[in-house]
Amino acid sequence: MTHVEDELADQPACWNRAATEAAGHAEELPKPGERVALVGCGTSCYMAQAAAALREGAGHGETDAFAASEFPHGRRYDRVVALTRSGTTTEVLDLLARLRGRTATTAITADPDTPVATAADHVVVLDHADERSVVQTRFATTALTLLRAHLGLHTGAVVEDARTALAEPLPQGLADCAQFTFLGRGWTVGLANEAALKMREASLSWTEAYSAMEYRHGPISISTEGTAVWMFGEAPHGLAEEVRATGALWVAGTLDPLAELVRAQRLAVALAAARGLDPDRPRHLARSVILAP
């Protein structure tokens, strides 16, 4: 088995531990009423998108999400939370250095023995969710689970859905598709973005992601036989029928959206294997983007 197969299968245990430990990190994580920005790069950016929508939607305060390189320095935040598995990503470290002394910062990382440990004011370590594969699975979802639990939005049902996502066969017909579109609403838009990224990284698939309501405004034109359209969460009224009318395969998300992401991770790895690719070492990618000065 590849490392990524082992790591994605370990997610239920990682989520349970993160949810249990969330209360112990209350001081480092955003407090109700704080104006917060979450930042990251790649997968971490998409987890930041999901977490930001969850927090603001739950009434905990205004919350934005940005790629670390696109942070708007003209805005004032009470706290900036950086998600970084490696703790070495240049854009994240540069941002934390620039914010030091002006804005409270917290880093959520898998490795405490990296520069982010001193770059941020506070550090939350999820070393049990660290990974050997370049492709992120369990760290990203465990970090999001930590934040969901901190907001009081995590339940044991989420973990049970993850176990179901690992045990049940993937939807029929997906392996034969040539193009994959992932759709979300609210917090699940970030998950849809991440599902598309996993498919690109691991299996070199043609994938896209959109807000479900925006899909009608142009992107649906590419849907045809050989297209899979996968919905994360509840679909807008009538969209499934419109997609099926194009000849595309409609995949309804029946599990908690985070567990649906686990199913998409499995699909990415399965397609990589079918195509003779190594999902642990995607082409042109490294575990961390470290830029020369």
C-alpha atoms as a PDB file:
ATOM      1  CA  MET A   1       0.000   0.000   0.000  1.00  0.00           C
ATOM      2  CA  THR A   2       1.028   3.602  -0.544  1.00  0.00           C
ATOM      3  CA  HIS A   3       1.511   5.962   2.388  1.00  0.00           C
ATOM      4  CA  VAL A   4      -1.530   7.981   1.337  1.00  0.00           C
ATOM      5  CA  GLU A   5      -3.749   4.891   1.487  1.00  0.00           C
ATOM      6  CA  ASP A   6      -2.660   4.233   5.070  1.00  0.00           C
ATOM      7  CA  GLU A   7      -3.065   7.885   5.995  1.00  0.00           C
ATOM      8  CA  LEU A   8      -6.524   8.394   4.559  1.00  0.00           C
ATOM      9  CA  ALA A   9      -7.702   5.175   6.251  1.00  0.00           C
ATOM     10  CA  ASP A  10      -6.522   6.534   9.614  1.00  0.00           C
ATOM     11  CA  GLN A  11      -8.795   9.564   9.518  1.00  0.00           C
ATOM     12  CA  PRO A  12     -11.567   8.375  11.865  1.00  0.00           C
ATOM     13  CA  ALA A  13      -9.043   7.802  14.659  1.00  0.00           C
ATOM     14  CA  CYS A  14      -7.360  11.153  13.997  1.00  0.00           C
ATOM     15  CA  TRP A  15     -10.690  12.970  14.065  1.00  0.00           C
ATOM     16  CA  ASN A  16     -11.678  11.367  17.340  1.00  0.00           C
ATOM     17  CA  ARG A  17      -8.428  12.450  18.963  1.00  0.00           C
ATOM     18  CA  ALA A  18      -8.626  16.011  17.617  1.00  0.00           C
ATOM     19  CA  ALA A  19     -12.211  16.387  18.806  1.00  0.00           C
ATOM     20  CA  THR A  20     -11.240  15.134  22.258  1.00  0.00           C
ATOM     21  CA  GLU A  21      -8.295  17.523  22.493  1.00  0.00           C
ATOM     22  CA  ALA A  22     -10.074  20.605  21.132  1.00  0.00           C
ATOM     23  CA  ALA A  23     -11.148  21.881  24.561  1.00  0.00           C
ATOM     24  CA  GLY A  24      -7.528  21.925  25.665  1.00  0.00           C
ATOM     25  CA  HIS A  25      -6.668  24.375  22.887  1.00  0.00           C
ATOM     26  CA  ALA A  26      -9.403  26.911  23.645  1.00  0.00           C
ATOM     27  CA  GLU A  27      -6.907  29.640  24.545  1.00  0.00           C
ATOM     28  CA  GLU A  28      -4.954  29.298  21.300  1.00  0.00           C
ATOM     29  CA  LEU A  29      -7.987  29.151  18.998  1.00  0.00           C
ATOM     30  CA  PRO A  30     -10.363  31.999  18.076  1.00  0.00           C
ATOM     31  CA  LYS A  31     -12.756  33.203  20.748  1.00  0.00           C
ATOM     32  CA  PRO A  32     -16.377  34.154  20.078  1.00  0.00           C
ATOM     33  CA  GLY A  33     -16.621  37.720  18.834  1.00  0.00           C
ATOM     34  CA  GLU A  34     -13.072  37.958  17.520  1.00  0.00           C
ATOM     35  CA  ARG A  35     -12.597  39.109  13.939  1.00  0.00           C
ATOM     36  CA  VAL A  36     -10.550  36.292  12.433  1.00  0.00           C
ATOM     37  CA  ALA A  37      -8.730  35.406   9.240  1.00  0.00           C
ATOM     38  CA  LEU A  38      -7.664  31.856   8.412  1.00  0.00           C
ATOM     39  CA  VAL A  39      -4.833  31.364   5.954  1.00  0.00           C
ATOM     40  CA  GLY A  40      -2.981  28.557   4.265  1.00  0.00           C
ATOM     41  CA  CYS A  41      -1.587  27.372   0.952  1.00  0.00           C
ATOM     42  CA  GLY A  42      -3.014  24.690  -1.329  1.00  0.00           C
ATOM     43  CA  THR A  43      -5.009  22.154   0.682  1.00  0.00           C
ATOM     44  CA  SER A  44      -4.666  24.253   3.830  1.00  0.00           C
ATOM     45  CA  CYS A  45      -6.201  27.232   2.045  1.00  0.00           C
ATOM     46  CA  TYR A  46      -9.272  25.179   1.168  1.00  0.00           C
ATOM     47  CA  MET A  47      -9.597  23.931   4.745  1.00  0.00           C
ATOM     48  CA  ALA A  48      -9.371  27.576   5.817  1.00  0.00           C
ATOM     49  CA  GLN A  49     -12.255  28.403   3.465  1.00  0.00           C
ATOM     50  CA  ALA A  50     -14.407  25.689   4.997  1.00  0.00           C
ATOM     51  CA  ALA A  51     -13.545  26.634   8.579  1.00  0.00           C
ATOM     52  CA  ALA A  52     -14.177  30.329   7.973  1.00  0.00           C
ATOM     53  CA  ALA A  53     -17.652  29.679   6.571  1.00  0.00           C
ATOM     54  CA  LEU A  54     -18.461  27.356   9.474  1.00  0.00           C
ATOM     55  CA  ARG A  55     -17.335  29.853  12.114  1.00  0.00           C
ATOM     56  CA  GLU A  56     -19.159  32.839  10.697  1.00  0.00           C
ATOM     57  CA  GLY A  57     -22.240  30.758   9.942  1.00  0.00           C
ATOM     58  CA  ALA A  58     -22.315  29.592  13.566  1.00  0.00           C
ATOM     59  CA  GLY A  59     -22.398  33.192  14.774  1.00  0.00           C
ATOM     60  CA  HIS A  60     -18.922  33.255  16.309  1.00  0.00           C
ATOM     61  CA  GLY A  61     -17.814  36.379  14.474  1.00  0.00           C
ATOM     62  CA  GLU A  62     -16.698  37.758  11.141  1.00  0.00           C
ATOM     63  CA  THR A  63     -14.278  35.289   9.581  1.00  0.00           C
ATOM     64  CA  ASP A  64     -12.373  35.418   6.297  1.00  0.00           C
ATOM     65  CA  ALA A  65     -10.075  32.990   4.510  1.00  0.00           C
ATOM     66  CA  PHE A  66      -7.165  33.737   2.208  1.00  0.00           C
ATOM     67  CA  ALA A  67      -4.231  32.129   0.513  1.00  0.00           C
ATOM     68  CA  ALA A  68      -1.302  33.252   2.669  1.00  0.00           C
ATOM     69  CA  SER A  69       0.216  35.149  -0.251  1.00  0.00           C
ATOM     70  CA  GLU A  70      -3.028  37.120  -0.778  1.00  0.00           C
ATOM     71  CA  PHE A  71      -3.605  38.315   2.770  1.00  0.00           C
ATOM     72  CA  PRO A  72      -5.041  41.886   2.774  1.00  0.00           C
ATOM     73  CA  HIS A  73      -2.701  43.784   5.051  1.00  0.00           C
ATOM     74  CA  GLY A  74      -4.950  46.834   5.057  1.00  0.00           C
ATOM     75  CA  ARG A  75      -7.587  45.005   7.112  1.00  0.00           C
ATOM     76  CA  ARG A  76      -7.600  44.661  10.882  1.00  0.00           C
ATOM     77  CA  TYR A  77      -8.085  41.262  12.503  1.00  0.00           C
ATOM     78  CA  ASP A  78      -8.041  40.230  16.136  1.00  0.00           C
ATOM     79  CA  ARG A  79      -6.420  36.905  15.254  1.00  0.00           C
ATOM     80  CA  VAL A  80      -4.940  35.165  12.226  1.00  0.00           C
ATOM     81  CA  VAL A  81      -4.905  31.358  12.195  1.00  0.00           C
ATOM     82  CA  ALA A  82      -2.426  29.701   9.828  1.00  0.00           C
ATOM     83  CA  LEU A  83      -2.849  26.092   8.740  1.00  0.00           C
ATOM     84  CA  THR A  84       0.445  24.515   7.708  1.00  0.00           C
ATOM     85  CA  ARG A  85       1.197  20.803   7.812  1.00  0.00           C
ATOM     86  CA  SER A  86       4.937  21.196   7.248  1.00  0.00           C
ATOM     87  CA  GLY A  87       5.515  24.395   9.222  1.00  0.00           C
ATOM     88  CA  THR A  88       8.003  25.466   6.556  1.00  0.00           C
ATOM     89  CA  THR A  89       5.921  27.029   3.762  1.00  0.00           C
ATOM     90  CA  THR A  90       7.515  30.318   2.755  1.00  0.00           C
ATOM     91  CA  GLU A  91       4.324  32.331   2.223  1.00  0.00           C
ATOM     92  CA  VAL A  92       2.969  31.354   5.644  1.00  0.00           C
ATOM     93  CA  LEU A  93       6.201  32.144   7.463  1.00  0.00           C
ATOM     94  CA  ASP A  94       6.537  35.490   5.674  1.00  0.00           C
ATOM     95  CA  LEU A  95       2.993  36.447   6.641  1.00  0.00           C
ATOM     96  CA  LEU A  96       3.447  35.470  10.288  1.00  0.00           C
ATOM     97  CA  ALA A  97       6.667  37.486  10.452  1.00  0.00           C
ATOM     98  CA  ARG A  98       4.915  40.532   9.058  1.00  0.00           C
ATOM     99  CA  LEU A  99       2.039  40.214  11.552  1.00  0.00           C
ATOM    100  CA  ARG A 100       4.242  39.742  14.624  1.00  0.00           C
ATOM    101  CA  GLY A 101       3.574  42.411  17.243  1.00  0.00           C
ATOM    102  CA  ARG A 102       0.500  43.714  15.377  1.00  0.00           C
ATOM    103  CA  THR A 103      -1.968  40.812  15.305  1.00  0.00           C
ATOM    104  CA  ALA A 104      -2.283  37.710  17.460  1.00  0.00           C
ATOM    105  CA  THR A 105      -1.401  34.593  15.464  1.00  0.00           C
ATOM    106  CA  THR A 106      -1.957  30.873  15.888  1.00  0.00           C
ATOM    107  CA  ALA A 107      -0.447  28.135  13.752  1.00  0.00           C
ATOM    108  CA  ILE A 108      -1.953  24.660  13.428  1.00  0.00           C
ATOM    109  CA  THR A 109       0.783  22.304  12.278  1.00  0.00           C
ATOM    110  CA  ALA A 110       1.884  18.686  12.242  1.00  0.00           C
ATOM    111  CA  ASP A 111       5.523  19.348  13.100  1.00  0.00           C
ATOM    112  CA  PRO A 112       6.527  21.490  16.102  1.00  0.00           C
ATOM    113  CA  ASP A 113      10.222  21.283  15.236  1.00  0.00           C
ATOM    114  CA  THR A 114       9.915  23.690  12.311  1.00  0.00           C
ATOM    115  CA  PRO A 115      10.159  27.488  11.890  1.00  0.00           C
ATOM    116  CA  VAL A 116       6.431  28.029  12.413  1.00  0.00           C
ATOM    117  CA  ALA A 117       6.847  27.111  16.092  1.00  0.00           C
ATOM    118  CA  THR A 118       8.603  30.421  16.716  1.00  0.00           C
ATOM    119  CA  ALA A 119       6.988  32.428  13.918  1.00  0.00           C
ATOM    120  CA  ALA A 120       3.479  32.273  15.458  1.00  0.00           C
ATOM    121  CA  ASP A 121       2.405  33.527  18.870  1.00  0.00           C
ATOM    122  CA  HIS A 122       0.622  30.246  19.613  1.00  0.00           C
ATOM    123  CA  VAL A 123       0.981  26.776  18.119  1.00  0.00           C
ATOM    124  CA  VAL A 124      -1.421  23.833  18.061  1.00  0.00           C
ATOM    125  CA  VAL A 125       0.365  20.601  17.175  1.00  0.00           C
ATOM    126  CA  LEU A 126      -1.434  17.714  15.474  1.00  0.00           C
ATOM    127  CA  ASP A 127       1.613  15.482  15.157  1.00  0.00           C
ATOM    128  CA  HIS A 128      -0.529  12.347  15.265  1.00  0.00           C
ATOM    129  CA  ALA A 129      -1.969  13.428  11.896  1.00  0.00           C
ATOM    130  CA  ASP A 130       1.370  14.088  10.180  1.00  0.00           C
ATOM    131  CA  GLU A 131       1.944  12.376   6.837  1.00  0.00           C
ATOM    132  CA  ARG A 132       4.710  10.905   4.712  1.00  0.00           C
ATOM    133  CA  SER A 133       2.838  11.367   1.456  1.00  0.00           C
ATOM    134  CA  VAL A 134       3.123  14.638  -0.438  1.00  0.00           C
ATOM    135  CA  VAL A 135      -0.641  14.487  -0.996  1.00  0.00           C
ATOM    136  CA  GLN A 136      -2.462  15.711   2.117  1.00  0.00           C
ATOM    137  CA  THR A 137      -5.383  13.761   3.511  1.00  0.00           C
ATOM    138  CA  ARG A 138      -5.552  13.188   7.254  1.00  0.00           C
ATOM    139  CA  PHE A 139      -3.762  16.338   8.443  1.00  0.00           C
ATOM    140  CA  ALA A 140      -6.094  18.615   6.533  1.00  0.00           C
ATOM    141  CA  THR A 141      -9.282  16.911   7.661  1.00  0.00           C
ATOM    142  CA  THR A 142      -8.020  16.561  11.237  1.00  0.00           C
ATOM    143  CA  ALA A 143      -7.239  20.284  11.407  1.00  0.00           C
ATOM    144  CA  LEU A 144     -10.741  21.057  10.157  1.00  0.00           C
ATOM    145  CA  THR A 145     -12.199  18.601  12.686  1.00  0.00           C
ATOM    146  CA  LEU A 146     -10.323  20.391  15.470  1.00  0.00           C
ATOM    147  CA  LEU A 147     -11.870  23.677  14.391  1.00  0.00           C
ATOM    148  CA  ARG A 148     -15.339  22.148  14.017  1.00  0.00           C
ATOM    149  CA  ALA A 149     -15.093  20.697  17.510  1.00  0.00           C
ATOM    150  CA  HIS A 150     -13.883  24.049  18.862  1.00  0.00           C
ATOM    151  CA  LEU A 151     -17.056  25.585  17.400  1.00  0.00           C
ATOM    152  CA  GLY A 152     -19.241  22.860  18.893  1.00  0.00           C
ATOM    153  CA  LEU A 153     -20.094  21.526  15.427  1.00  0.00           C
ATOM    154  CA  HIS A 154     -18.484  18.081  15.585  1.00  0.00           C
ATOM    155  CA  THR A 155     -20.383  14.934  16.572  1.00  0.00           C
ATOM    156  CA  GLY A 156     -19.636  11.243  16.660  1.00  0.00           C
ATOM    157  CA  ALA A 157     -21.864  10.826  13.617  1.00  0.00           C
ATOM    158  CA  VAL A 158     -19.180  12.521  11.516  1.00  0.00           C
ATOM    159  CA  VAL A 159     -16.667   9.832  12.458  1.00  0.00           C
ATOM    160  CA  GLU A 160     -19.169   7.078  11.756  1.00  0.00           C
ATOM    161  CA  ASP A 161     -19.780   8.576   8.319  1.00  0.00           C
ATOM    162  CA  ALA A 162     -16.021   8.575   7.712  1.00  0.00           C
ATOM    163  CA  ARG A 163     -15.895   4.872   8.534  1.00  0.00           C
ATOM    164  CA  THR A 164     -18.739   4.327   6.085  1.00  0.00           C
ATOM    165  CA  ALA A 165     -16.870   6.320   3.438  1.00  0.00           C
ATOM    166  CA  LEU A 166     -13.870   4.027   3.889  1.00  0.00           C
ATOM    167  CA  ALA A 167     -15.834   0.783   3.911  1.00  0.00           C
ATOM    168  CA  GLU A 168     -18.443   1.149   1.188  1.00  0.00           C
ATOM    169  CA  PRO A 169     -17.675   0.748  -2.535  1.00  0.00           C
ATOM    170  CA  LEU A 170     -17.267   3.959  -4.504  1.00  0.00           C
ATOM    171  CA  PRO A 171     -20.264   5.000  -6.610  1.00  0.00           C
ATOM    172  CA  GLN A 172     -20.529   2.989  -9.814  1.00  0.00           C
ATOM    173  CA  GLY A 173     -19.367   4.609 -13.018  1.00  0.00           C
ATOM    174  CA  LEU A 174     -16.878   7.040 -11.514  1.00  0.00           C
ATOM    175  CA  ALA A 175     -13.794   5.166 -12.677  1.00  0.00           C
ATOM    176  CA  ASP A 176     -14.980   5.440 -16.280  1.00  0.00           C
ATOM    177  CA  CYS A 177     -15.396   9.227 -16.218  1.00  0.00           C
ATOM    178  CA  ALA A 178     -12.973  11.551 -17.956  1.00  0.00           C
ATOM    179  CA  GLN A 179     -13.895  14.774 -16.169  1.00  0.00           C
ATOM    180  CA  PHE A 180     -14.922  15.466 -12.560  1.00  0.00           C
ATOM    181  CA  THR A 181     -16.737  18.479 -11.153  1.00  0.00           C
ATOM    182  CA  PHE A 182     -17.224  18.977  -7.422  1.00  0.00           C
ATOM    183  CA  LEU A 183     -19.917  21.293  -6.062  1.00  0.00           C
ATOM    184  CA  GLY A 184     -20.495  22.794  -2.638  1.00  0.00           C
ATOM    185  CA  ARG A 185     -22.563  25.340  -0.761  1.00  0.00           C
ATOM    186  CA  GLY A 186     -21.405  27.479   2.148  1.00  0.00           C
ATOM    187  CA  TRP A 187     -18.666  25.689   4.053  1.00  0.00           C
ATOM    188  CA  THR A 188     -18.612  22.775   1.615  1.00  0.00           C
ATOM    189  CA  VAL A 189     -17.335  24.955  -1.242  1.00  0.00           C
ATOM    190  CA  GLY A 190     -13.904  24.646   0.386  1.00  0.00           C
ATOM    191  CA  LEU A 191     -14.321  20.871   0.509  1.00  0.00           C
ATOM    192  CA  ALA A 192     -15.286  20.796  -3.170  1.00  0.00           C
ATOM    193  CA  ASN A 193     -12.157  22.796  -3.997  1.00  0.00           C
ATOM    194  CA  GLU A 194     -10.066  20.334  -2.008  1.00  0.00           C
ATOM    195  CA  ALA A 195     -11.654  17.294  -3.670  1.00  0.00           C
ATOM    196  CA  ALA A 196     -10.777  18.714  -7.071  1.00  0.00           C
ATOM    197  CA  LEU A 197      -7.214  19.388  -5.944  1.00  0.00           C
ATOM    198  CA  LYS A 198      -6.814  15.807  -4.685  1.00  0.00           C
ATOM    199  CA  MET A 199      -7.923  14.457  -8.042  1.00  0.00           C
ATOM    200  CA  ARG A 200      -5.477  16.688  -9.905  1.00  0.00           C
ATOM    201  CA  GLU A 201      -2.542  15.926  -7.606  1.00  0.00           C
ATOM    202  CA  ALA A 202      -2.915  12.178  -7.226  1.00  0.00           C
ATOM    203  CA  SER A 203      -4.454  11.050 -10.517  1.00  0.00           C
ATOM    204  CA  LEU A 204      -3.742  13.943 -12.935  1.00  0.00           C
ATOM    205  CA  SER A 205      -7.475  14.134 -13.630  1.00  0.00           C
ATOM    206  CA  TRP A 206      -9.330  16.975 -15.304  1.00  0.00           C
ATOM    207  CA  THR A 207     -11.256  18.399 -12.367  1.00  0.00           C
ATOM    208  CA  GLU A 208     -13.074  21.580 -11.440  1.00  0.00           C
ATOM    209  CA  ALA A 209     -14.958  22.902  -8.404  1.00  0.00           C
ATOM    210  CA  TYR A 210     -17.707  25.482  -8.047  1.00  0.00           C
ATOM    211  CA  SER A 211     -20.361  26.863  -5.791  1.00  0.00           C
ATOM    212  CA  ALA A 212     -23.393  24.751  -6.647  1.00  0.00           C
ATOM    213  CA  MET A 213     -25.606  27.729  -7.488  1.00  0.00           C
ATOM    214  CA  GLU A 214     -22.901  29.132  -9.778  1.00  0.00           C
ATOM    215  CA  TYR A 215     -22.601  25.885 -11.725  1.00  0.00           C
ATOM    216  CA  ARG A 216     -25.638  26.807 -13.815  1.00  0.00           C
ATOM    217  CA  HIS A 217     -23.986  30.066 -14.843  1.00  0.00           C
ATOM    218  CA  GLY A 218     -21.663  28.617 -17.473  1.00  0.00           C
ATOM    219  CA  PRO A 219     -19.748  25.604 -16.119  1.00  0.00           C
ATOM    220  CA  ILE A 220     -22.635  23.203 -16.721  1.00  0.00           C
ATOM    221  CA  SER A 221     -21.933  23.631 -20.435  1.00  0.00           C
ATOM    222  CA  ILE A 222     -19.046  21.143 -20.208  1.00  0.00           C
ATOM    223  CA  SER A 223     -21.227  18.420 -18.680  1.00  0.00           C
ATOM    224  CA  THR A 224     -21.844  15.470 -20.958  1.00  0.00           C
ATOM    225  CA  GLU A 225     -21.434  11.699 -21.036  1.00  0.00           C
ATOM    226  CA  GLY A 226     -18.196  10.890 -19.248  1.00  0.00           C
ATOM    227  CA  THR A 227     -18.572  13.781 -16.793  1.00  0.00           C
ATOM    228  CA  ALA A 228     -19.128  13.174 -13.081  1.00  0.00           C
ATOM    229  CA  VAL A 229     -20.736  15.919 -10.996  1.00  0.00           C
ATOM    230  CA  TRP A 230     -20.359  15.285  -7.258  1.00  0.00           C
ATOM    231  CA  MET A 231     -22.352  17.331  -4.753  1.00  0.00           C
ATOM    232  CA  PHE A 232     -20.989  17.952  -1.241  1.00  0.00           C
ATOM    233  CA  GLY A 233     -23.985  18.535   1.002  1.00  0.00           C
ATOM    234  CA  GLU A 234     -27.555  19.336   0.032  1.00  0.00           C
ATOM    235  CA  ALA A 235     -28.032  20.191  -3.640  1.00  0.00           C
ATOM    236  CA  PRO A 236     -30.017  23.218  -4.857  1.00  0.00           C
ATOM    237  CA  HIS A 237     -33.519  22.354  -6.006  1.00  0.00           C
ATOM    238  CA  GLY A 238     -33.613  20.949  -9.518  1.00  0.00           C
ATOM    239  CA  LEU A 239     -29.852  20.819 -10.077  1.00  0.00           C
ATOM    240  CA  ALA A 240     -29.550  17.033 -10.082  1.00  0.00           C
ATOM    241  CA  GLU A 241     -32.167  16.760 -12.827  1.00  0.00           C
ATOM    242  CA  GLU A 242     -30.451  19.458 -14.894  1.00  0.00           C
ATOM    243  CA  VAL A 243     -27.108  17.673 -14.621  1.00  0.00           C
ATOM    244  CA  ARG A 244     -28.581  14.285 -15.533  1.00  0.00           C
ATOM    245  CA  ALA A 245     -30.213  15.888 -18.588  1.00  0.00           C
ATOM    246  CA  THR A 246     -26.734  16.670 -19.930  1.00  0.00           C
ATOM    247  CA  GLY A 247     -25.796  12.976 -19.850  1.00  0.00           C
ATOM    248  CA  ALA A 248     -23.437  13.453 -16.908  1.00  0.00           C
ATOM    249  CA  LEU A 249     -23.249  11.162 -13.885  1.00  0.00           C
ATOM    250  CA  TRP A 250     -24.754  12.840 -10.807  1.00  0.00           C
ATOM    251  CA  VAL A 251     -23.239  11.820  -7.450  1.00  0.00           C
ATOM    252  CA  ALA A 252     -25.288  12.899  -4.449  1.00  0.00           C
ATOM    253  CA  GLY A 253     -23.459  13.459  -1.172  1.00  0.00           C
ATOM    254  CA  THR A 254     -25.242  11.236   1.316  1.00  0.00           C
ATOM    255  CA  LEU A 255     -22.702  11.444   4.153  1.00  0.00           C
ATOM    256  CA  ASP A 256     -21.400  14.312   6.263  1.00  0.00           C
ATOM    257  CA  PRO A 257     -19.534  16.494   3.722  1.00  0.00           C
ATOM    258  CA  LEU A 258     -16.179  15.887   5.401  1.00  0.00           C
ATOM    259  CA  ALA A 259     -16.755  12.144   5.020  1.00  0.00           C
ATOM    260  CA  GLU A 260     -17.684  12.752   1.376  1.00  0.00           C
ATOM    261  CA  LEU A 261     -14.214  14.252   1.001  1.00  0.00           C
ATOM    262  CA  VAL A 262     -12.781  10.951   2.239  1.00  0.00           C
ATOM    263  CA  ARG A 263     -14.662   9.187  -0.560  1.00  0.00           C
ATOM    264  CA  ALA A 264     -13.161  11.628  -3.071  1.00  0.00           C
ATOM    265  CA  GLN A 265      -9.696  10.972  -1.644  1.00  0.00           C
ATOM    266  CA  ARG A 266     -10.257   7.251  -2.201  1.00  0.00           C
ATOM    267  CA  LEU A 267     -11.310   7.883  -5.788  1.00  0.00           C
ATOM    268  CA  ALA A 268      -8.182   9.937  -6.464  1.00  0.00           C
ATOM    269  CA  VAL A 269      -5.943   7.168  -5.135  1.00  0.00           C
ATOM    270  CA  ALA A 270      -7.854   4.456  -7.034  1.00  0.00           C
ATOM    271  CA  LEU A 271      -7.550   6.339 -10.311  1.00  0.00           C
ATOM    272  CA  ALA A 272      -3.856   6.943  -9.683  1.00  0.00           C
ATOM    273  CA  ALA A 273      -3.322   3.209  -9.233  1.00  0.00           C
ATOM    274  CA  ALA A 274      -5.295   2.430 -12.388  1.00  0.00           C
ATOM    275  CA  ARG A 275      -3.130   4.864 -14.346  1.00  0.00           C
ATOM    276  CA  GLY A 276       0.169   3.581 -12.960  1.00  0.00           C
ATOM    277  CA  LEU A 277       0.849   6.767 -10.973  1.00  0.00           C
ATOM    278  CA  ASP A 278       2.412   7.127  -7.533  1.00  0.00           C
ATOM    279  CA  PRO A 279       0.029   9.249  -5.429  1.00  0.00           C
ATOM    280  CA  ASP A 280       2.685   9.622  -2.734  1.00  0.00           C
ATOM    281  CA  ARG A 281       4.903  11.572  -5.142  1.00  0.00           C
ATOM    282  CA  PRO A 282       2.848  13.608  -7.608  1.00  0.00           C
ATOM    283  CA  ARG A 283       4.802  15.113 -10.465  1.00  0.00           C
ATOM    284  CA  HIS A 284       6.201  18.632 -10.009  1.00  0.00           C
ATOM    285  CA  LEU A 285       5.151  18.718  -6.325  1.00  0.00           C
ATOM    286  CA  ALA A 286       6.966  18.660  -2.987  1.00  0.00           C
ATOM    287  CA  ARG A 287       5.760  18.327   0.614  1.00  0.00           C
ATOM    288  CA  SER A 288       6.346  22.036   1.188  1.00  0.00           C
ATOM    289  CA  VAL A 289       6.944  25.026  -1.082  1.00  0.00           C
ATOM    290  CA  ILE A 290      10.104  26.699   0.189  1.00  0.00           C
ATOM    291  CA  LEU A 291      11.144  29.674  -1.905  1.00  0.00           C
ATOM    292  CA  ALA A 292      14.647  31.063  -2.181  1.00  0.00           C
ATOM    293  CA  PRO A 293      15.123  34.556  -0.702  1.00  0.00           C
END
